[in-house]
Each structure stands twice: as structure tokens, then as C-alpha cells.
Amino acid sequence: SSSTEMVFFHFINCLALAFAPFFIVYKYSGLNEYTSVWRIARVVIGFFLAQLVKLLALATFFPASDGETFNLIPDLLKSSADVIDVVGMYLMITYFMTGKSEVRYFSTGLGWAAAFSASSRIFLFWSGARGTAFHWRYMQSALDSSSDLVLYTAMACLVGIASRTDLPVSAKRLATFLLAASVFHGFFYQCFVHYLALSSWSLVAAKFAFSLALGGGAVVVYSTLNYHAQYYNKK
């Protein structure tokens, strides 16, 4: 029937909107010339291992509270568990990825973001977008996938850059600040909803703005690193 076809089209459209950006970035950024899909698959495996550790940490130190109300301090502490993502990214960049530093950072961020989007959205689309008529909520979730791509790519770059010993002190401070902000991104998103009353498209826009700010900061820090290297090479 036409209704079934429209529901199926909605499901495919959501999948394409959510995951096409990953293919486009991998194919047309030149990353495919330096990193194979199998290396990025390592990052995906690393992501799921990190999530397992995170779940164990949350269950051990932050037992689930009653209700879904926002509580500032408990939710801030729970959000700190995302530091496990930082540890996981550092291990992947340092021990499991090869090549130039920017390739290792970019590959790790791309794989991490792809794994996060797949784990959090495929079932949502299958049970929601496939089973109901058109709803903007699923389109918004698909768009969130792109902001997560920017967020986790920036996060991986900051993890790699912050661990370098040749980074200027001022740039290292900025990288540490931005990395901390990326760790607590989930908490900031909750604050957007609770304190700023953002929802629907305004929340999607706020997430994009937050991710782009982190991405821009990562570019600034990385350019500082390059300038620092060129300056000392000239000397």
C-alpha cells in the first residue's frame, strides 16, 4: 500500500540522512587513501569495549535514580563517566592506529562517531521511523548524527593534540579546556533543555553550534601546533 511505502521511504531517508555524511567524509576528505575501512573497524570495536566499561562504571558508582528529573550535581557526576571515551580514544590513537598524526586523529573520531550513531539510532529508526507515519523527531535525530560526527572528530583531535609534548603551554590549556567541554557535552545538552527550555529544532541547532565551536577550537589548537613547529624549524 502507499502508506507502507511512505513509512519505508521515511525509514530509508532517516538512515541516509544519518549515515551518508560518514561515507562522504571518508570518501571525499582523502581519508580513504591513508586509512582502510578495517582500521576504522578497530575503532568501532574499541568504542563498544569503552561503552561496556562505562556501563559497568555507571552501574557501580552511579546507581540509577528514580524518575528522569534533572539534578545538577548527580547528572554532572554521571556525565564525567564519558572520560572513559577519552581514555578509549587515546588508546586507539596511540596503539592501534598508524600513519600521520592527523590521519590517526581523524580516523579515530570518524569511527567513534559512526559507532555511536549506529548504536543509538539504528534501533530507534527501525522501531520508530519504520513503524509510524512521518515524524520530525526521527529526522532531527538523523541530523544529530552529523553534529556528533563533528563532536567526536574534534574530541579525538583534542585527545591526540593534548597528549603531545611539543604543544605550547597556552595551546595545551585551551586543548584541555575544550576536551573537558567535550567530555561533559551530554550534561550541557541537558542544561540546554532544562534551563534554556530548548527542544525540537532549537535543540538540534544548539547541538550543532556546540559541536562546531569545539571543532573550531580544535582547528585553532592544531594550527598553533603547526605554527610552533614551523617557528622552531626556522630557528
CSV table of C-alpha atoms in Angstrom, one decimal:
chain,number,residue,atom,x,y,z
A,1,SER,CA,0.0,0.0,0.0
A,2,SER,CA,1.0,3.6,-0.4
A,3,SER,CA,1.1,4.1,3.4
A,4,THR,CA,3.5,1.2,3.8
A,5,GLU,CA,5.7,2.6,1.0
A,6,MET,CA,5.8,6.1,2.6
A,7,VAL,CA,6.8,4.6,6.0
A,8,PHE,CA,9.5,2.6,4.4
A,9,PHE,CA,10.7,5.6,2.5
A,10,HIS,CA,10.8,7.6,5.8
A,11,PHE,CA,12.9,4.9,7.3
A,12,ILE,CA,15.4,4.8,4.4
A,13,ASN,CA,15.5,8.6,4.4
A,14,CYS,CA,16.4,8.7,8.1
A,15,LEU,CA,19.2,6.2,7.6
A,16,ALA,CA,20.6,8.1,4.6
A,17,LEU,CA,20.5,11.4,6.4
A,18,ALA,CA,22.2,9.9,9.5
A,19,PHE,CA,24.9,7.8,7.9
A,20,ALA,CA,25.6,9.3,4.4
A,21,PRO,CA,27.8,12.1,6.0
A,22,PHE,CA,30.2,9.5,7.3
A,23,PHE,CA,30.6,7.9,3.9
A,24,ILE,CA,31.0,11.4,2.3
A,25,VAL,CA,33.7,12.4,4.8
A,26,TYR,CA,35.6,9.2,4.5
A,27,LYS,CA,35.4,9.1,0.7
A,28,TYR,CA,36.0,12.8,-0.2
A,29,SER,CA,38.2,14.1,2.5
A,30,GLY,CA,41.0,11.8,1.2
A,31,LEU,CA,41.0,9.7,4.4
A,32,ASN,CA,40.3,6.6,2.3
A,33,GLU,CA,43.8,7.0,0.7
A,34,TYR,CA,45.5,6.7,4.1
A,35,THR,CA,43.2,4.5,6.2
A,36,SER,CA,41.3,1.4,5.3
A,37,VAL,CA,37.8,0.6,6.5
A,38,TRP,CA,39.3,-2.3,8.6
A,39,ARG,CA,41.4,0.2,10.6
A,40,ILE,CA,38.3,2.2,11.3
A,41,ALA,CA,36.5,-1.1,12.3
A,42,ARG,CA,39.1,-1.4,15.1
A,43,VAL,CA,37.9,1.9,16.4
A,44,VAL,CA,34.3,0.7,16.3
A,45,ILE,CA,35.3,-2.4,18.4
A,46,GLY,CA,37.2,-0.1,20.7
A,47,PHE,CA,34.1,2.1,21.1
A,48,PHE,CA,31.9,-0.8,22.2
A,49,LEU,CA,34.5,-2.0,24.7
A,50,ALA,CA,34.7,1.5,26.1
A,51,GLN,CA,30.9,1.6,26.4
A,52,LEU,CA,30.9,-1.7,28.3
A,53,VAL,CA,33.4,-0.3,30.7
A,54,LYS,CA,31.3,2.9,31.0
A,55,LEU,CA,28.2,0.9,31.8
A,56,LEU,CA,30.0,-1.0,34.5
A,57,ALA,CA,31.3,2.2,36.0
A,58,LEU,CA,27.9,3.9,35.9
A,59,ALA,CA,26.2,0.8,37.5
A,60,THR,CA,28.9,0.7,40.2
A,61,PHE,CA,29.3,4.3,41.1
A,62,PHE,CA,26.1,6.0,39.9
A,63,PRO,CA,23.1,3.8,40.6
A,64,ALA,CA,20.0,4.8,38.6
A,65,SER,CA,17.9,7.3,40.4
A,66,ASP,CA,14.1,7.3,40.4
A,67,GLY,CA,12.4,9.3,37.7
A,68,GLU,CA,14.0,11.3,34.9
A,69,THR,CA,14.2,14.7,36.5
A,70,PHE,CA,17.3,16.8,36.0
A,71,ASN,CA,19.6,17.0,39.1
A,72,LEU,CA,22.6,19.3,38.6
A,73,ILE,CA,25.3,17.6,40.7
A,74,PRO,CA,24.3,13.9,40.2
A,75,ASP,CA,24.0,14.4,36.4
A,76,LEU,CA,27.3,16.3,36.3
A,77,LEU,CA,29.0,13.4,38.1
A,78,LYS,CA,27.3,10.9,35.8
A,79,SER,CA,28.5,12.8,32.7
A,80,SER,CA,32.1,12.5,34.0
A,81,ALA,CA,31.9,8.8,33.1
A,82,ASP,CA,32.4,10.0,29.5
A,83,VAL,CA,36.1,10.4,30.4
A,84,ILE,CA,36.2,6.7,29.5
A,85,ASP,CA,35.7,7.8,25.9
A,86,VAL,CA,38.8,9.9,26.2
A,87,VAL,CA,40.8,7.0,27.5
A,88,GLY,CA,39.5,4.8,24.8
A,89,MET,CA,40.3,7.3,22.0
A,90,TYR,CA,43.8,7.8,23.5
A,91,LEU,CA,44.5,4.0,23.4
A,92,MET,CA,43.2,3.7,19.8
A,93,ILE,CA,45.3,6.7,18.6
A,94,THR,CA,48.4,5.6,20.4
A,95,TYR,CA,48.5,1.8,20.0
A,96,PHE,CA,46.0,0.8,17.3
A,97,MET,CA,46.2,3.4,14.5
A,98,THR,CA,49.2,4.1,12.2
A,99,GLY,CA,50.2,6.9,9.9
A,100,LYS,CA,50.4,10.6,10.3
A,101,SER,CA,49.0,12.2,13.5
A,102,GLU,CA,46.2,14.0,11.7
A,103,VAL,CA,45.1,10.7,10.0
A,104,ARG,CA,45.1,8.8,13.3
A,105,TYR,CA,43.0,11.6,15.0
A,106,PHE,CA,40.5,11.9,12.1
A,107,SER,CA,40.2,8.1,11.7
A,108,THR,CA,39.5,7.6,15.4
A,109,GLY,CA,37.0,10.4,15.5
A,110,LEU,CA,35.2,9.1,12.4
A,111,GLY,CA,35.0,5.6,13.7
A,112,TRP,CA,33.9,6.6,17.2
A,113,ALA,CA,31.1,8.8,15.8
A,114,ALA,CA,29.9,6.2,13.4
A,115,ALA,CA,29.8,3.6,16.2
A,116,PHE,CA,27.9,5.9,18.5
A,117,SER,CA,25.4,6.8,15.8
A,118,ALA,CA,24.9,3.2,14.8
A,119,SER,CA,24.4,2.1,18.4
A,120,SER,CA,22.0,4.9,19.3
A,121,ARG,CA,20.0,5.4,16.1
A,122,ILE,CA,19.6,2.2,14.0
A,123,PHE,CA,17.2,0.6,16.5
A,124,LEU,CA,15.4,3.9,17.0
A,125,PHE,CA,14.8,4.2,13.3
A,126,TRP,CA,13.8,0.6,13.0
A,127,SER,CA,11.2,0.7,15.8
A,128,GLY,CA,10.1,4.2,15.3
A,129,ALA,CA,10.6,5.6,11.8
A,130,ARG,CA,9.7,2.3,10.2
A,131,GLY,CA,6.6,1.7,12.4
A,132,THR,CA,4.9,5.0,12.3
A,133,ALA,CA,3.9,7.7,9.9
A,134,PHE,CA,6.3,10.6,9.2
A,135,HIS,CA,7.5,12.4,12.3
A,136,TRP,CA,10.1,15.2,12.6
A,137,ARG,CA,11.7,13.6,15.7
A,138,TYR,CA,13.4,11.0,13.6
A,139,MET,CA,14.7,13.5,11.1
A,140,GLN,CA,16.1,15.6,14.0
A,141,SER,CA,17.8,12.5,15.4
A,142,ALA,CA,19.3,11.8,12.0
A,143,LEU,CA,20.6,15.4,11.8
A,144,ASP,CA,22.1,15.0,15.3
A,145,SER,CA,24.3,12.3,13.8
A,146,SER,CA,26.1,15.0,11.8
A,147,SER,CA,26.7,17.1,14.9
A,148,ASP,CA,28.0,14.0,16.7
A,149,LEU,CA,30.4,13.4,13.8
A,150,VAL,CA,31.8,16.9,14.3
A,151,LEU,CA,31.9,16.5,18.1
A,152,TYR,CA,33.7,13.2,18.2
A,153,THR,CA,36.1,14.1,15.5
A,154,ALA,CA,37.0,17.2,17.4
A,155,MET,CA,37.2,15.2,20.6
A,156,ALA,CA,39.6,12.7,19.1
A,157,CYS,CA,41.8,15.5,17.7
A,158,LEU,CA,41.9,17.2,21.1
A,159,VAL,CA,42.8,13.9,22.8
A,160,GLY,CA,45.7,13.4,20.4
A,161,ILE,CA,46.9,17.0,20.5
A,162,ALA,CA,46.6,17.4,24.3
A,163,SER,CA,48.9,14.4,24.8
A,164,ARG,CA,51.7,15.9,22.7
A,165,THR,CA,54.8,17.2,24.4
A,166,ASP,CA,55.6,19.8,21.7
A,167,LEU,CA,52.4,21.8,22.2
A,168,PRO,CA,52.8,25.4,23.5
A,169,VAL,CA,51.6,25.9,27.1
A,170,SER,CA,48.8,28.3,26.1
A,171,ALA,CA,47.5,25.9,23.4
A,172,LYS,CA,47.7,23.0,25.8
A,173,ARG,CA,45.5,24.8,28.3
A,174,LEU,CA,43.0,25.6,25.5
A,175,ALA,CA,43.0,22.0,24.4
A,176,THR,CA,42.5,20.7,27.9
A,177,PHE,CA,39.5,23.1,28.4
A,178,LEU,CA,37.9,22.1,25.1
A,179,LEU,CA,38.5,18.4,25.9
A,180,ALA,CA,36.8,18.8,29.2
A,181,ALA,CA,33.9,20.6,27.5
A,182,SER,CA,33.6,17.7,25.1
A,183,VAL,CA,33.5,15.1,27.9
A,184,PHE,CA,30.6,16.9,29.5
A,185,HIS,CA,28.7,17.6,26.3
A,186,GLY,CA,25.8,15.3,27.5
A,187,PHE,CA,25.5,17.4,30.6
A,188,PHE,CA,25.5,20.7,28.6
A,189,TYR,CA,22.7,19.2,26.3
A,190,GLN,CA,20.6,18.5,29.4
A,191,CYS,CA,21.2,22.1,30.6
A,192,PHE,CA,20.0,23.4,27.2
A,193,VAL,CA,16.8,21.5,27.7
A,194,HIS,CA,16.3,22.3,31.4
A,195,TYR,CA,17.5,25.9,31.8
A,196,LEU,CA,17.0,27.3,28.3
A,197,ALA,CA,13.9,25.2,27.5
A,198,LEU,CA,15.3,24.2,24.1
A,199,SER,CA,13.5,21.5,22.2
A,200,SER,CA,12.9,20.2,18.7
A,201,TRP,CA,14.8,22.2,16.1
A,202,SER,CA,16.2,24.8,18.5
A,203,LEU,CA,17.9,21.9,20.4
A,204,VAL,CA,19.3,20.4,17.2
A,205,ALA,CA,20.7,23.9,16.3
A,206,ALA,CA,22.2,24.3,19.8
A,207,LYS,CA,23.9,20.9,19.5
A,208,PHE,CA,25.3,21.8,16.1
A,209,ALA,CA,26.6,25.2,17.5
A,210,PHE,CA,28.3,23.4,20.4
A,211,SER,CA,29.9,20.8,18.1
A,212,LEU,CA,31.1,23.4,15.6
A,213,ALA,CA,32.6,25.5,18.5
A,214,LEU,CA,34.6,22.5,19.6
A,215,GLY,CA,35.6,21.8,16.1
A,216,GLY,CA,36.7,25.3,15.5
A,217,GLY,CA,38.6,25.3,18.8
A,218,ALA,CA,40.4,22.0,17.8
A,219,VAL,CA,41.4,23.6,14.4
A,220,VAL,CA,42.8,26.6,16.3
A,221,VAL,CA,44.8,24.4,18.6
A,222,TYR,CA,46.1,22.3,15.7
A,223,SER,CA,47.1,25.4,13.7
A,224,THR,CA,49.0,26.6,16.8
A,225,LEU,CA,50.9,23.3,16.8
A,226,ASN,CA,51.9,23.7,13.2
A,227,TYR,CA,52.9,27.3,13.6
A,228,HIS,CA,55.0,26.3,16.7
A,229,ALA,CA,56.8,23.6,14.7
A,230,GLN,CA,57.5,25.9,11.7
A,231,TYR,CA,58.8,28.6,14.0
A,232,TYR,CA,61.4,26.3,15.7
A,233,ASN,CA,62.3,24.7,12.4
A,234,LYS,CA,63.3,28.1,11.0
A,235,LYS,CA,65.3,28.8,14.1
